[in-house]
Tab-separated table of C-alpha atoms in Angstrom:
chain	number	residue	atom	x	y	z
A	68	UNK	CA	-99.769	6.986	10.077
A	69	UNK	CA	-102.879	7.053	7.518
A	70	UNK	CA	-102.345	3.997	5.172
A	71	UNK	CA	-104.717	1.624	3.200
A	72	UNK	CA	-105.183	-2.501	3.305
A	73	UNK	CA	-105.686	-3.941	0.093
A	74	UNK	CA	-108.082	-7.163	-0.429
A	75	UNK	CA	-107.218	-8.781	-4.356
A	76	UNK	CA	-109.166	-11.660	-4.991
A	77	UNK	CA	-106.636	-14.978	-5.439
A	78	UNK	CA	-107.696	-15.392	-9.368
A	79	UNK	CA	-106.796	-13.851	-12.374
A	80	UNK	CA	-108.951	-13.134	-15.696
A	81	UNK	CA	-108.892	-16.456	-16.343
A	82	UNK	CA	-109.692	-17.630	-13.154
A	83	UNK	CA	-106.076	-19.285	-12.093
A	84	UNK	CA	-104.371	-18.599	-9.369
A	85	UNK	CA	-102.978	-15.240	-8.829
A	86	UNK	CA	-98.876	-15.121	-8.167
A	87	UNK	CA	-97.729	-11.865	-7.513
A	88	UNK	CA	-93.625	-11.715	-7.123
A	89	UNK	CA	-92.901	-10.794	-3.373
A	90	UNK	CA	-90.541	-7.985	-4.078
A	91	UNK	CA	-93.194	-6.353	-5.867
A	92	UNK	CA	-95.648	-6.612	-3.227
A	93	UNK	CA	-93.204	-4.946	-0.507
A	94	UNK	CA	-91.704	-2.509	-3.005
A	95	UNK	CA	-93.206	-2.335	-6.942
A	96	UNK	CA	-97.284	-1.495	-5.785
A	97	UNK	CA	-95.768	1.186	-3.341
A	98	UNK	CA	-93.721	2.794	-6.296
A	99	UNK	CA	-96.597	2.328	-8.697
A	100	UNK	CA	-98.920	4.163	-6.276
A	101	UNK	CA	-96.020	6.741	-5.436
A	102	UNK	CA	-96.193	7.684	-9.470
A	103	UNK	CA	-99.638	7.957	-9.272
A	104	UNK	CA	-100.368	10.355	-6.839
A	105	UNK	CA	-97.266	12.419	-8.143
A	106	UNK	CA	-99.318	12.980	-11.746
A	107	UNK	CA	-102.313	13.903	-9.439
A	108	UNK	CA	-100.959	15.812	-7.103
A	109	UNK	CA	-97.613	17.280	-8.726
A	110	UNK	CA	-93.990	16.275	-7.558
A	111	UNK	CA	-93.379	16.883	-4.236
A	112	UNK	CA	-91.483	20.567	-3.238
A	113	UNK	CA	-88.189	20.528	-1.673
A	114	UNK	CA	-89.501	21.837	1.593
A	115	UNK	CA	-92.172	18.954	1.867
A	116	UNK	CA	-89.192	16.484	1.512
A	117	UNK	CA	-86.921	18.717	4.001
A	118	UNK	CA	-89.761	18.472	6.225
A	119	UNK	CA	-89.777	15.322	6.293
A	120	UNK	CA	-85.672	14.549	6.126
A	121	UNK	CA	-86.471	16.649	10.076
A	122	UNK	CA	-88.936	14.402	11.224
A	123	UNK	CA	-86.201	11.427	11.609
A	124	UNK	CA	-83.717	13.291	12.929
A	125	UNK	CA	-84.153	12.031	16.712
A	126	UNK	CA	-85.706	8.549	15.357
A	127	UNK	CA	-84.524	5.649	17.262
A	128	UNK	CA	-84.883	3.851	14.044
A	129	UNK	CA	-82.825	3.199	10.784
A	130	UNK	CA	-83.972	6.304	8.551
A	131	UNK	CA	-82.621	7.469	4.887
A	132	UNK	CA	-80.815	9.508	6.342
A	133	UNK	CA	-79.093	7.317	8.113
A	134	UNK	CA	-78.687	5.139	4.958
A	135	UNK	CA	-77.260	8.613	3.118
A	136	UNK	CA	-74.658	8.201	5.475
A	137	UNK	CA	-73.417	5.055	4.961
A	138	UNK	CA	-73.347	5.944	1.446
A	139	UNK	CA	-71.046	8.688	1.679
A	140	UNK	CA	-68.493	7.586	4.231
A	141	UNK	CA	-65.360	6.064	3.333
A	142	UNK	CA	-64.036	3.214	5.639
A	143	UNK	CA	-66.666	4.161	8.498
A	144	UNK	CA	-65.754	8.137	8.692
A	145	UNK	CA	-67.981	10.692	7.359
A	146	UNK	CA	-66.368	13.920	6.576
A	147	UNK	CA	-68.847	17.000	6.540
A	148	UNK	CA	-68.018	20.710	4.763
A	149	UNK	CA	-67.864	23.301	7.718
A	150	UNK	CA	-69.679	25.345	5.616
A	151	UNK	CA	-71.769	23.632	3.183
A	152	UNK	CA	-72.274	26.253	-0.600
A	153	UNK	CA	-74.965	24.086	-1.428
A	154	UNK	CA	-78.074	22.572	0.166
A	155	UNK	CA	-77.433	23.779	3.833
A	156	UNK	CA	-80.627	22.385	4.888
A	157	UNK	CA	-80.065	19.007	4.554
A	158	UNK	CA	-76.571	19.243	6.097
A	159	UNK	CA	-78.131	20.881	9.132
A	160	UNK	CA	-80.313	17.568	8.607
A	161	UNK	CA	-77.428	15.419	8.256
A	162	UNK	CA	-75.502	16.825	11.129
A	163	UNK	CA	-78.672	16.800	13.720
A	164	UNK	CA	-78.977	13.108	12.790
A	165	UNK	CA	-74.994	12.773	13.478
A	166	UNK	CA	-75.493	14.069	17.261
A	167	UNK	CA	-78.000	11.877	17.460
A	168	UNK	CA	-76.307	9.161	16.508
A	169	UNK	CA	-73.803	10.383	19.262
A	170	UNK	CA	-75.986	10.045	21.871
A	171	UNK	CA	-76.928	6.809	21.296
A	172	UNK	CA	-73.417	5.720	20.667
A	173	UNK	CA	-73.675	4.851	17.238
A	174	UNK	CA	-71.641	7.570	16.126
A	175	UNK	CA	-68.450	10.052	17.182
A	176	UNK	CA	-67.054	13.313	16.225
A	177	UNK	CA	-63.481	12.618	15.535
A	178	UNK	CA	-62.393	16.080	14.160
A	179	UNK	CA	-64.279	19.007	13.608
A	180	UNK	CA	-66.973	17.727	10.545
A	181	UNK	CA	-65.378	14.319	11.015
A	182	UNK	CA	-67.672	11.382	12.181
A	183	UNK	CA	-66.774	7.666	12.648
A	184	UNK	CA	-69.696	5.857	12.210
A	185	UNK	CA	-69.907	2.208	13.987
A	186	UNK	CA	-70.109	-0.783	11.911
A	187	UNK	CA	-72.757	-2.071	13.711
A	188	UNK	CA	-75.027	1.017	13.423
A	189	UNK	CA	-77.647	0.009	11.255
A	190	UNK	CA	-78.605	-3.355	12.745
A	191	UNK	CA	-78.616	-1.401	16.136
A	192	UNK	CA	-80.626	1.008	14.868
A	193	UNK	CA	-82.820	-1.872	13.171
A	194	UNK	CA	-83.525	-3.756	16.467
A	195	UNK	CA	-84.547	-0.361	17.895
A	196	UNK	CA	-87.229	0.185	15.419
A	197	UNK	CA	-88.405	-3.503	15.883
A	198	UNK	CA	-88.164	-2.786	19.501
A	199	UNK	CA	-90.301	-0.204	18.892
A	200	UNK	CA	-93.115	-1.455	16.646
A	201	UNK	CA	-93.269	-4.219	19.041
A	202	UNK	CA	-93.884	-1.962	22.691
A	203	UNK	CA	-96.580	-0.068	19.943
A	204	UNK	CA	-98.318	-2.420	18.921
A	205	UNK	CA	-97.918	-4.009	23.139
A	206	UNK	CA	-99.784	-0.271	23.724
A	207	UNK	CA	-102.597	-0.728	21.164
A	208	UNK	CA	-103.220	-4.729	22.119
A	209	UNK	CA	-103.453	-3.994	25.700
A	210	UNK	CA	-105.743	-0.742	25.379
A	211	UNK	CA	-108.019	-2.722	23.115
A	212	UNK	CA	-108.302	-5.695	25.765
A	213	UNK	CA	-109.408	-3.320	28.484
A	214	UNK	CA	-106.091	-4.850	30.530
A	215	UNK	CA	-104.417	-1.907	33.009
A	216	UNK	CA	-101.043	-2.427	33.289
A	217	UNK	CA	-97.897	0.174	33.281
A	218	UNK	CA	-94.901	0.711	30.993
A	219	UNK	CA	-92.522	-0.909	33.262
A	220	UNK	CA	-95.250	-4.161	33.050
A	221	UNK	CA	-94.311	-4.825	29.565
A	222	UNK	CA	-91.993	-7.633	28.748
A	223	UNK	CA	-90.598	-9.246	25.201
A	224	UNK	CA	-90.299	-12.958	25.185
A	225	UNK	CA	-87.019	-14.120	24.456
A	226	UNK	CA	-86.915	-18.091	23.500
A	227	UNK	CA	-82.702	-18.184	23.206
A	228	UNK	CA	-83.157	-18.057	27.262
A	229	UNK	CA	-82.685	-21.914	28.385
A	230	UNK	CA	-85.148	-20.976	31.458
A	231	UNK	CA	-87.788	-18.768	28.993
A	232	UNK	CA	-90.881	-19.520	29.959
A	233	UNK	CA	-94.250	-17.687	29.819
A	234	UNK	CA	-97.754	-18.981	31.624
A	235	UNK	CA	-100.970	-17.009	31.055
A	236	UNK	CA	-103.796	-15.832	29.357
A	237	UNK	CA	-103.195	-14.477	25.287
A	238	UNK	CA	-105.559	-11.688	25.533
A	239	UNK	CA	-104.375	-10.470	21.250
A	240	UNK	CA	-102.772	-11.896	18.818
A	241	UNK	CA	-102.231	-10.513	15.323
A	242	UNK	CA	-99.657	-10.254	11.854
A	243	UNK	CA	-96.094	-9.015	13.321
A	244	UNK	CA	-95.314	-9.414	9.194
A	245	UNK	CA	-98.315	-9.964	6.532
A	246	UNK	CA	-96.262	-10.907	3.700
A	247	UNK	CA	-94.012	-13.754	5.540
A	248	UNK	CA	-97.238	-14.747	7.634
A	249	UNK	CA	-95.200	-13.811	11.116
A	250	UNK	CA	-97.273	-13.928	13.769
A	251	UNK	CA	-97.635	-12.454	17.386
A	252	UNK	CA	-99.483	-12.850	20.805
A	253	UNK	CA	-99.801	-10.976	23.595
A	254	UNK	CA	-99.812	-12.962	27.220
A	255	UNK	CA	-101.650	-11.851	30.082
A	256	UNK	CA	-98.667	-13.814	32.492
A	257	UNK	CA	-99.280	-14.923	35.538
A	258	UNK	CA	-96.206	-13.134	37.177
A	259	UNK	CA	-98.304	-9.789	36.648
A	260	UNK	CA	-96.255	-8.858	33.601
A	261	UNK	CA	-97.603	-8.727	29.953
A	262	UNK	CA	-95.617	-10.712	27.003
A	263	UNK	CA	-95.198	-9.806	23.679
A	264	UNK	CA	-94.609	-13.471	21.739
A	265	UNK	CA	-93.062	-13.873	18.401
A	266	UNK	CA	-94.677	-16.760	16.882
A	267	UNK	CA	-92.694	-16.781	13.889
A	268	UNK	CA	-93.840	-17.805	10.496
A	269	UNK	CA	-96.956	-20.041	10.252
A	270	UNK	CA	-96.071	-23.608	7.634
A	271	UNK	CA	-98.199	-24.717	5.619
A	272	UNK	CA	-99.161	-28.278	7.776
A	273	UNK	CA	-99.844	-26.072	11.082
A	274	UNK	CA	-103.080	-25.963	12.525
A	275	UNK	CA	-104.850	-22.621	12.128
């Protein structure tokens, strides 16, 4: 996933302090640079974007796609054309992403071409990607500390547990989120198991 980090200096031209509305860090630079690199480059072809549109078809993630489908169904149920006239790549899209669903349970084929989608599909699908992110990023940390564990040694920490507990050694800690300051570590625990930690978001009177 290629991608650059940006260092601005905290100052503006006249050397006050730099405030920079949050919504357009997460969203206006990235549209900005997205009209950019579309004068440079040209607009991007159908098939690039169908390409794409294929690429989250088995995501365990929330995906536009997904979000396309939320738009169009009515109460929950999605009804798709048998035989689309128009644009039969992206229903082939939209209908792979529908079995998917299926399998994970997030979706069900009523009636030939007619899906009920559960209400609770995108914050599953949500959590997933967090899930994710967070066994990814588990991966990296522990490669780059030289620790050997397996897959089935990986463990989240969850703090609503009354008896939640973790002992060990942080061996990596890092930004879960840049922008709210959320921060992570990674525990070498004493029961043999590695710990991915959400810290949460660091206030302004904590110690660094």
């Amino acid at each position: 996933h290629p991608h650059s980090h940006i260092v601005m200096r905290g100052k503006d031209d006249r050397d006050k302090d730099l405030v920079i509305a949050r919504d357009y860090i997460a969203h206006g630079m990235r549209a900005r640079a997205s009209d950019l690199i579309t004068r440079e480059l040209g607009p991007e072809t159908e098939l690039e974007a169908l390409r794409k549109l294929e690429q989250e078809v088995s995501a365990e993630r929330f995906t536009r796609i997904d979000r396309a489908i939320m738009r169009d169904a009515t109460d929950g149920v999605l009804t798709l054309a048998a035989k689309p006239e128009r644009d039969p790549g992206r229903h082939a899209v939209r209908t792979g992403r529908l079995r998917t669903l299926e399998r994970m349970g997030l979706a069900d084929e009523v009636a030939p071409a007619v899906w009920r989608i559960v209400p609770q599909m995108e914050s599953t699908l949500r959590r997933m990607g967090e899930r994710g992110d967070i066994i990814k990023t588990m991966h990296q940390d522990i490669a780059a500390s030289g620790l050997a564990r397996g897959a089935s040694d990986h463990a989240i920490f969850d703090p609503g547990k009354a008896t939640s507990r973790v002992t060990g050694r942080v061996v990596a800690e890092g930004f879960s989120d840049e922008l709210r300051d959320r921060r992570y570590a990674i525990v070498d625990g004493v029961d043999g198991r590695v710990h991915y930690v959400d810290l949460g978001s660091r206030q302004a009177n904590d110690e660094p």
